[in-house]
Coordinates of C-alpha atoms in Angstrom, one line a residue:
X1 CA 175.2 -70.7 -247.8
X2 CA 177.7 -70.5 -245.3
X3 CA 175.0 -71.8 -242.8
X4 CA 174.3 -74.5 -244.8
X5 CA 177.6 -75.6 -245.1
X6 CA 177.5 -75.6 -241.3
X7 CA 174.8 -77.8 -240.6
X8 CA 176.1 -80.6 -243.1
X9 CA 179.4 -81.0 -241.1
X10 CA 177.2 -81.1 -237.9
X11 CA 174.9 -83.3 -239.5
X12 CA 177.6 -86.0 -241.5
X13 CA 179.2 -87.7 -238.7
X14 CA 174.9 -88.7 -237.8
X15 CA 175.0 -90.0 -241.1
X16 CA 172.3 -87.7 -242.3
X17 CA 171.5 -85.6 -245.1
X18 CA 170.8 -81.9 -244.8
X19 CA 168.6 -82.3 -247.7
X20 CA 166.5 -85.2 -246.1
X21 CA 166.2 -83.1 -243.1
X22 CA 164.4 -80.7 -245.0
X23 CA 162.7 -82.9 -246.8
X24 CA 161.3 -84.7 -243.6
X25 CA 160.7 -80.9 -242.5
X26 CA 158.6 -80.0 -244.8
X27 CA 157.0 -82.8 -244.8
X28 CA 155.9 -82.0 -240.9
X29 CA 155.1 -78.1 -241.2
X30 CA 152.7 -79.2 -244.4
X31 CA 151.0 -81.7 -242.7
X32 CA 150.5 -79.9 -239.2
X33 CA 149.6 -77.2 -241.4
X34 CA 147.1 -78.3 -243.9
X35 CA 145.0 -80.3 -240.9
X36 CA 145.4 -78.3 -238.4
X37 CA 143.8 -75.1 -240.7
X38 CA 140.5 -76.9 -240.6
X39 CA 138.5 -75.4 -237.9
X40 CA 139.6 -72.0 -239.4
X41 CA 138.8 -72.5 -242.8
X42 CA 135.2 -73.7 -241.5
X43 CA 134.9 -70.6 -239.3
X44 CA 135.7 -68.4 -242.4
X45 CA 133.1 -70.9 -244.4
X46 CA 130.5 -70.4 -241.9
X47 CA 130.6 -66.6 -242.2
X48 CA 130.2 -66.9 -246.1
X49 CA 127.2 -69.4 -245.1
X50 CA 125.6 -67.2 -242.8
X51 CA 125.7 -63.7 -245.1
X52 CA 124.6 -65.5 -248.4
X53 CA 121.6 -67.9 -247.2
X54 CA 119.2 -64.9 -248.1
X55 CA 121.0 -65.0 -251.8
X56 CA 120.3 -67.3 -255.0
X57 CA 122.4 -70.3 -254.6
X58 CA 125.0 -69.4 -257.4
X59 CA 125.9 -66.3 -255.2
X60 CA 126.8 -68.5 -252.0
X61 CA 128.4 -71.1 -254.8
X62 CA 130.6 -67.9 -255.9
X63 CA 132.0 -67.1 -252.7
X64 CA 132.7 -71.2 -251.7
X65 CA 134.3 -71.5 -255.1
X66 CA 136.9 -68.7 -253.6
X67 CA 137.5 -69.9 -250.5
X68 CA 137.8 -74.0 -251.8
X69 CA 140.4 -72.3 -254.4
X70 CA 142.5 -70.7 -251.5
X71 CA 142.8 -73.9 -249.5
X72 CA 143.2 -76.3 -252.6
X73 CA 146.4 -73.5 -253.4
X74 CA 148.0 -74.5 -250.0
X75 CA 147.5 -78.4 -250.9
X76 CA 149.2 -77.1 -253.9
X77 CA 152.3 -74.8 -252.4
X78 CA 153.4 -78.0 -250.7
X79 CA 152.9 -80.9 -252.9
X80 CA 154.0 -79.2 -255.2
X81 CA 156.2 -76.1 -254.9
X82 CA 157.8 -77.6 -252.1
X83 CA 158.2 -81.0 -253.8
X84 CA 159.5 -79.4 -256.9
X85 CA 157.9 -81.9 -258.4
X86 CA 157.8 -81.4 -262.7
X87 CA 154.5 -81.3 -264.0
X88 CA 154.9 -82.4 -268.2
X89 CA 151.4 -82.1 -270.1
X90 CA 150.8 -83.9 -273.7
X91 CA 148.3 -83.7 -275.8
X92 CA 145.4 -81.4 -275.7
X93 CA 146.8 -79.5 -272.3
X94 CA 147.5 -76.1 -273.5
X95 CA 144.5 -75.3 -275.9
X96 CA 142.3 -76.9 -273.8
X97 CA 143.1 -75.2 -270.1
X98 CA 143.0 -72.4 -272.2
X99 CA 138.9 -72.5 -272.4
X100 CA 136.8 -71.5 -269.5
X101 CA 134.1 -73.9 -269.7
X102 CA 132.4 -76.6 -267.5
X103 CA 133.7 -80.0 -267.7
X104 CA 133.4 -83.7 -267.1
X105 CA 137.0 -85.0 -266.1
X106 CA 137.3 -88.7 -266.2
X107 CA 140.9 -90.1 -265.2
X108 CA 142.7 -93.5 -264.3
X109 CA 143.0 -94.4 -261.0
X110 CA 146.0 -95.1 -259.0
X111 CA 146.8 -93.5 -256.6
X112 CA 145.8 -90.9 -253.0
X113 CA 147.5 -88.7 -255.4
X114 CA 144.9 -88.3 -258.1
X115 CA 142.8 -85.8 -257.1
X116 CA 145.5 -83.4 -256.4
X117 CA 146.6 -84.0 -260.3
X118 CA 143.0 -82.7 -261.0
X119 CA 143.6 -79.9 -259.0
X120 CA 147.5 -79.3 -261.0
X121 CA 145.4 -79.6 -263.7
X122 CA 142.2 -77.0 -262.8
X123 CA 144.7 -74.4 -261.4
X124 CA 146.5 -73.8 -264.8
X125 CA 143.0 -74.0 -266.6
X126 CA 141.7 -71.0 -263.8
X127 CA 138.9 -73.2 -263.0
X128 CA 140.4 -74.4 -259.8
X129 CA 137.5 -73.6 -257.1
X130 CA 135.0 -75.5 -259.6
X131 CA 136.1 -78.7 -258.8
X132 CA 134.0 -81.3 -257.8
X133 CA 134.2 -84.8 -256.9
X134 CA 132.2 -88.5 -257.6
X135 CA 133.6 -89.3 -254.5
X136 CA 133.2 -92.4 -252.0
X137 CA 130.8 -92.4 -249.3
X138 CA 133.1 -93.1 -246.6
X139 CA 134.9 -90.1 -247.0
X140 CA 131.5 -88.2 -245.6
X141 CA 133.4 -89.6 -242.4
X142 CA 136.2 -87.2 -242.1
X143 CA 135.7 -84.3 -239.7
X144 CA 135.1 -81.3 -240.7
X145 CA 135.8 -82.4 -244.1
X146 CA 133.2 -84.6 -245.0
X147 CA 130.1 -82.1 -244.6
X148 CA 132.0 -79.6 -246.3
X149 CA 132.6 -81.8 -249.4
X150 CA 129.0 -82.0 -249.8
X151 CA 128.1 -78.6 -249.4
X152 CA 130.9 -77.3 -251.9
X153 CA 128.9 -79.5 -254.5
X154 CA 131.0 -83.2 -254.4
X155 CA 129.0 -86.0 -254.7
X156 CA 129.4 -89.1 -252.6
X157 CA 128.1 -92.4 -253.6
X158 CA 128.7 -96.0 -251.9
X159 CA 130.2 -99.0 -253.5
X160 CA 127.9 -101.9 -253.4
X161 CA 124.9 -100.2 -252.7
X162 CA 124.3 -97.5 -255.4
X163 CA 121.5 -94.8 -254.2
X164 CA 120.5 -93.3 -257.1
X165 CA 118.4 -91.2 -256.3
X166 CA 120.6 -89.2 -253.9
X167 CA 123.2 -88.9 -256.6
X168 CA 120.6 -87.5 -258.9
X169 CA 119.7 -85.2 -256.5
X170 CA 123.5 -83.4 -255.9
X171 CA 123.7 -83.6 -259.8
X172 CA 120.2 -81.4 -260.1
X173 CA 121.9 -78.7 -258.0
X174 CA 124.7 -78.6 -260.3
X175 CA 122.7 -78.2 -263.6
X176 CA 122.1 -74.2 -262.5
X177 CA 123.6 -72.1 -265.6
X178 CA 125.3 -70.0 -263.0
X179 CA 127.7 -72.6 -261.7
X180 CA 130.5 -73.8 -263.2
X181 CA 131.5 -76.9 -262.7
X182 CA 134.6 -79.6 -263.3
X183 CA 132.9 -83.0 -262.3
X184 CA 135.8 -85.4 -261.2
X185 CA 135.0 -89.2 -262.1
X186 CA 137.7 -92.3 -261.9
X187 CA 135.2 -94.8 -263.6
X188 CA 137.5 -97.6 -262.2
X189 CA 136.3 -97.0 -259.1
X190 CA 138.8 -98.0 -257.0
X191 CA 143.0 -97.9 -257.7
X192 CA 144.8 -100.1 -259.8
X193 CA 147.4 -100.8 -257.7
X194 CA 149.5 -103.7 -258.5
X195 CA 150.4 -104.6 -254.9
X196 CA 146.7 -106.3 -254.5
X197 CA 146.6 -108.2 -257.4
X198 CA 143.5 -109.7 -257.1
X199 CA 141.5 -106.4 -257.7
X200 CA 143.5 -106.7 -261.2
X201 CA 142.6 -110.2 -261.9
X202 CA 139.0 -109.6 -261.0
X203 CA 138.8 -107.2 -263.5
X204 CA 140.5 -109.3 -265.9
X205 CA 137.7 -111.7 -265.6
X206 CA 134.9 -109.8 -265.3
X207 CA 136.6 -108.3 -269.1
X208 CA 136.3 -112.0 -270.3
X209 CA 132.8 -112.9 -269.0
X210 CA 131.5 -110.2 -271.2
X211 CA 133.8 -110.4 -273.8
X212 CA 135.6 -106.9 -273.9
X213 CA 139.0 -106.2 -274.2
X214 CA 141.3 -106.8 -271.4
X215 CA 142.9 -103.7 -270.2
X216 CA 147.0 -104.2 -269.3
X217 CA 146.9 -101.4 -267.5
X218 CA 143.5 -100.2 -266.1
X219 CA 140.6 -102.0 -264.7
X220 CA 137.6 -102.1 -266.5
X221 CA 135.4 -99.1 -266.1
X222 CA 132.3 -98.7 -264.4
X223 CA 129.6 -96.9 -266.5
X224 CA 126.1 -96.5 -264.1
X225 CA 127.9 -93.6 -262.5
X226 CA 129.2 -92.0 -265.4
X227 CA 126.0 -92.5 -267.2
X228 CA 124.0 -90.6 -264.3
X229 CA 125.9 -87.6 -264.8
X230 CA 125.9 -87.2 -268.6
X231 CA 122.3 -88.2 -268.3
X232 CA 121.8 -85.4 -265.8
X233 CA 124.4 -82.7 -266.8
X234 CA 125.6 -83.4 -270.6
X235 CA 124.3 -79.9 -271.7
X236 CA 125.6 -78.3 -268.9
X237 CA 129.3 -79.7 -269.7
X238 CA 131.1 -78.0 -272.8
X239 CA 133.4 -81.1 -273.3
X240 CA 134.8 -84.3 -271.6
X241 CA 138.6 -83.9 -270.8
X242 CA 139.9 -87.5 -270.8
X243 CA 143.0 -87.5 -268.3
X244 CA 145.8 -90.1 -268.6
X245 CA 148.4 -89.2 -265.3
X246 CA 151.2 -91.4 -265.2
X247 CA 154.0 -91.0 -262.1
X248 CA 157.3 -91.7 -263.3
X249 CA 159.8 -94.4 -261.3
X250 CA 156.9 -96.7 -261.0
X251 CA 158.5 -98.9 -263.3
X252 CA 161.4 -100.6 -261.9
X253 CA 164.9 -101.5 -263.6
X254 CA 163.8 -104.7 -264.5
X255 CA 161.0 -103.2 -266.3
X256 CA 158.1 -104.4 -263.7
X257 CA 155.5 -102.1 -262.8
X258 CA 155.0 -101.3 -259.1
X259 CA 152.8 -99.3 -257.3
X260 CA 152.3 -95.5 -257.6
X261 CA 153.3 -92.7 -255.1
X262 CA 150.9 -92.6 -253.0
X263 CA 150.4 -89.2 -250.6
X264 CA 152.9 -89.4 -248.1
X265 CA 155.6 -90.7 -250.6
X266 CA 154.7 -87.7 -253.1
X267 CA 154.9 -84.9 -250.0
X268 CA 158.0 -86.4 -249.2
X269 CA 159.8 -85.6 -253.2
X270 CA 159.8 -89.3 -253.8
X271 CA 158.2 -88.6 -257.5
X272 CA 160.1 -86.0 -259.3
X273 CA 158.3 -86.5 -262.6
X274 CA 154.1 -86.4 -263.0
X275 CA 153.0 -86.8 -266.9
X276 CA 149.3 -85.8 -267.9
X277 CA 148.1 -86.3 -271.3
X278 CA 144.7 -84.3 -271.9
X279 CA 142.3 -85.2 -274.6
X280 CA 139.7 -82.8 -275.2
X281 CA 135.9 -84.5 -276.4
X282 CA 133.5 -82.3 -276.9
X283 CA 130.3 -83.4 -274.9
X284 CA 128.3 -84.1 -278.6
X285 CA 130.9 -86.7 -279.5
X286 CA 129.3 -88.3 -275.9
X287 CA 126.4 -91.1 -276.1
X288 CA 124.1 -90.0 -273.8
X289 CA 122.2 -93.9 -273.8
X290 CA 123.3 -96.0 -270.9
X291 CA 124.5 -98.9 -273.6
X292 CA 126.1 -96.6 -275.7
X293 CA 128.1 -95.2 -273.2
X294 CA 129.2 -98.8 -271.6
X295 CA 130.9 -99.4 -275.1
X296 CA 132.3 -96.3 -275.9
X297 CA 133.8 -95.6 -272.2
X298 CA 135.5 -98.9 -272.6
X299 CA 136.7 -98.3 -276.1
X300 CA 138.0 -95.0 -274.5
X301 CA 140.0 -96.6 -271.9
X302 CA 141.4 -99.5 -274.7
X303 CA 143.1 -96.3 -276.3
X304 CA 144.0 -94.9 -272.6
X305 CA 145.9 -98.6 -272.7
X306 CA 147.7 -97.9 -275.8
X307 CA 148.8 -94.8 -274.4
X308 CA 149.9 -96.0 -271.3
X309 CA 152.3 -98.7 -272.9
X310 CA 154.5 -95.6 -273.5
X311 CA 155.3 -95.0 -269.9
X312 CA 154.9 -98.7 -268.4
X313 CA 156.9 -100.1 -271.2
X314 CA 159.7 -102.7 -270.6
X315 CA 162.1 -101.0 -272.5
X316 CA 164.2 -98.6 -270.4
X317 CA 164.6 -96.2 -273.6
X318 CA 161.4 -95.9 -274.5
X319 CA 160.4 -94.6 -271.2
X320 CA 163.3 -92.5 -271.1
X321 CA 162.6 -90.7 -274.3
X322 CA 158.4 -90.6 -274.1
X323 CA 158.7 -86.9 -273.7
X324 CA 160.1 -86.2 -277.0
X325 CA 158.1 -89.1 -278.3
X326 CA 154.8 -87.6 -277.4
X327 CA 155.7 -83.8 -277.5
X328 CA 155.4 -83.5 -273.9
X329 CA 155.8 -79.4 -272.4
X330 CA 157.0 -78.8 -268.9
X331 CA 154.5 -76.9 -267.3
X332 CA 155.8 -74.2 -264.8
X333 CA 153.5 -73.3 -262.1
X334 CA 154.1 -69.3 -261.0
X335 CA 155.5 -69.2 -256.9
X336 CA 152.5 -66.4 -256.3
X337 CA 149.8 -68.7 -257.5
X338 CA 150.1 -71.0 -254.5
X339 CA 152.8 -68.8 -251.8
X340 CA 149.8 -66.7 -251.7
X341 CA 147.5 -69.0 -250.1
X342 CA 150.8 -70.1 -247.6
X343 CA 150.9 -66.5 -246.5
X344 CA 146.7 -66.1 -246.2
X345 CA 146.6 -69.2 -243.5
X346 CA 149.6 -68.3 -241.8
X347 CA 148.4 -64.7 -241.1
X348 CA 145.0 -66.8 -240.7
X349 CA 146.6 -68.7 -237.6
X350 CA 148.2 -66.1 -235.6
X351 CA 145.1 -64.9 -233.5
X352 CA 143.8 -68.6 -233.3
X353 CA 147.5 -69.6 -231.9
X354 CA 148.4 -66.2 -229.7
X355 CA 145.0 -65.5 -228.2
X356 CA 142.8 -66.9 -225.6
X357 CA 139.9 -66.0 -227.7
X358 CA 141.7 -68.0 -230.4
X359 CA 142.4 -70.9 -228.3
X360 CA 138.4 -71.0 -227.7
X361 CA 137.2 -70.2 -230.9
X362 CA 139.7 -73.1 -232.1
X363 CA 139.0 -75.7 -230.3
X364 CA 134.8 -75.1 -231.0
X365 CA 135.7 -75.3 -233.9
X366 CA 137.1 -78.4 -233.9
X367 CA 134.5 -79.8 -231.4
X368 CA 131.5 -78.6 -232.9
X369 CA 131.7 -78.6 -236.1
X370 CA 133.0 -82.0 -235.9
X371 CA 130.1 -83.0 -233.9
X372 CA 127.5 -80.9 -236.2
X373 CA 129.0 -82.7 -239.4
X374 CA 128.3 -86.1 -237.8
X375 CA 124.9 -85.0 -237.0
X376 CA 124.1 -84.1 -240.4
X377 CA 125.6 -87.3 -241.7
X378 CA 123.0 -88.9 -239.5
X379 CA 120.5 -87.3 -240.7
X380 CA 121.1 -87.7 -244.1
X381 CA 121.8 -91.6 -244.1
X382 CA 118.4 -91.8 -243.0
X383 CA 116.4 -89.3 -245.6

């Protein structure tokens, strides 16, 4: 305390804050920290790889589940423990997490910040090392990163030129019994983000051109995707969870709605409020026919618009009081669940940064497995 009190009277006559300077601290150590792990998370993969290629699949699956659960929990301790961030679930949240079963998760799309909801989400539901992503194919580009994505399971596909057959191919690997699975899908396919309106209005069109319902607050979902994977996996999954997030202070005083936090603005505490309402279908309430599914994914997002009008709402009050109006439950997230993963990669870095050995092993790492991951992207763009 008393060194606290210290640093504010150094810090006032700069005119800053002792709380943004640990704000902006934080902010730092998690990002140097969450990057700069990489190499040494793929040297701890790349053990598991080695010992389990003589074992079925589902075994090396097991172990990658682990280890994906362990980083996703540092993601975790600082966008969330260290934001302090309040996590408030509605609906179907607390019966539903409480299931272990496969799932498809289809959500709106906003913001950078979405698939660390899912993850929010998947950690208080113990399924968190199961996740795995539709994703877009330019993300294959990130180093290190972008091969491992595809070997923990996550499916890339590329806007505007669909391969289907490579899709189906990811999704056969995941129909095995023996590995459970949360499939991640934002049928939007791209954020709604009010600061390029265009992408809005576009989707506004296309609504009237084939007479559905405009959507206020969504674009109008995509269903090949979505099909490909019911299609593919709809007796694998034990139910769809249909995931509203909302960010609160994206409306502004005047009742306009602006843009959601996006990842730097969340790691630095500027949301202080995330609401996710969780509706629970089970998978034979799902059309498995492509038609079918066009019309009941957009009838699913018209009531995902209803919803939504409680939290984007002009009136100051009724955003204010949507908690209580929709039974909302503050859900607190245990210290251990993601200090434990802080601790891991921290003991994890201190031969890499205090030995030669370390220094060497790092940076091959880095170089090589950046370089191998590019090779295999190569290789795969052209099979």
């Amino acid at each position: 305390m008393a060194t606290s009190v210290a640093l504010e009277k150094l810090l006032k006559p700069l005119g800053v804050n002792l709380e943004t300077v640990r704000t902006y601290a934080l902010y730092a150590l998690g990002s140097v920290m969450m990057v700069g792990v990489a190499p040494e998370y793929l040297g701890v993969w790349l053990v598991w790889r080695g010992v389990s290629l003589a074992l079925p699949p589902w075994v090396y699956q097991w172990g990658d589940d682990k280890l994906y659960s362990l980083y996703q929990r540092l993601v975790l301790f600082f966008f969330e423990t260290c934001t302090r961030v309040e996590v408030v679930m509605y609906g179907d949240a607390d019966e539903a997490l409480k299931k272990k079963e496969s799932v498809l998760y289809l959500a709106n799309h906003q913001s950078t910040v979405d698939w660390l909801i899912a993850d929010m989400v998947a950690l208080r539901g113990g399924s968190l090392g199961h996740l795995r992503y539709v994703m877009k194919n330019t993300l294959q580009l990130m180093p290190l990163y972008g091969h491992y994505f595809y070997a923990h399971g996550c499916i890339y596909v590329k806007r505007g030129n669909f391969n289907q057959g490579k899709m189906i191919a990811s999704l056969d690997y995941l129909r095995n019994p023996n590995i459970p699975t949360w499939l991640i899908i934002f049928p939007e396919g791209t954020r709604y983000y009010p600061g390029t309106p265009k992408v809005i209005q576009n989707s506004e069109q296309f609504a009237r051109d084939h007479n559905l319902q405009i959507l206020q607050h969504h674009l109008v979902p995509k269903v090949k995707g979505t099909w490909l994977v019911t299609k593919h996996l709809h007796d694998k999954f034990d139910a769809l969870y249909d995931v509203s997030v909302f960010y609160e202070g994206t409306v502004d005083q005047s009742g306009v709605r602006g843009n959601a936090p996006q990842l730097i603005e969340f790691l630095l505490g500027k949301c202080k409020r995330v609401h996710i309402h969780i509706r629970r279908i089970p998978m034979s309430e799902v059309p498995r026919e492509e038609d079918s599914l066009r019309a009941w994914l957009h009838n699913l997002y018209a009531e995902k618009d209803k919803l939504a009008e409680h939290f984007f709402s002009k009136d100051a009050t009724q955003r204010a009081t949507v908690q209580k109006t929709l039974g909302g439950r503050v859900s607190h997230l245990g210290l251990w669940s993601t200090l434990s993963s802080f601790i891991f990669f921290t003991a994890l870095s201190v031969p890499f940064l205090c030995t030669k050995m370390g220094h060497q092993l790092y940076l091959h790492l880095l170089m090589y497995g950046t370089m191998g991951s590019y090779a295999w992207l190569a290789i795969r763009s052209v099979c």
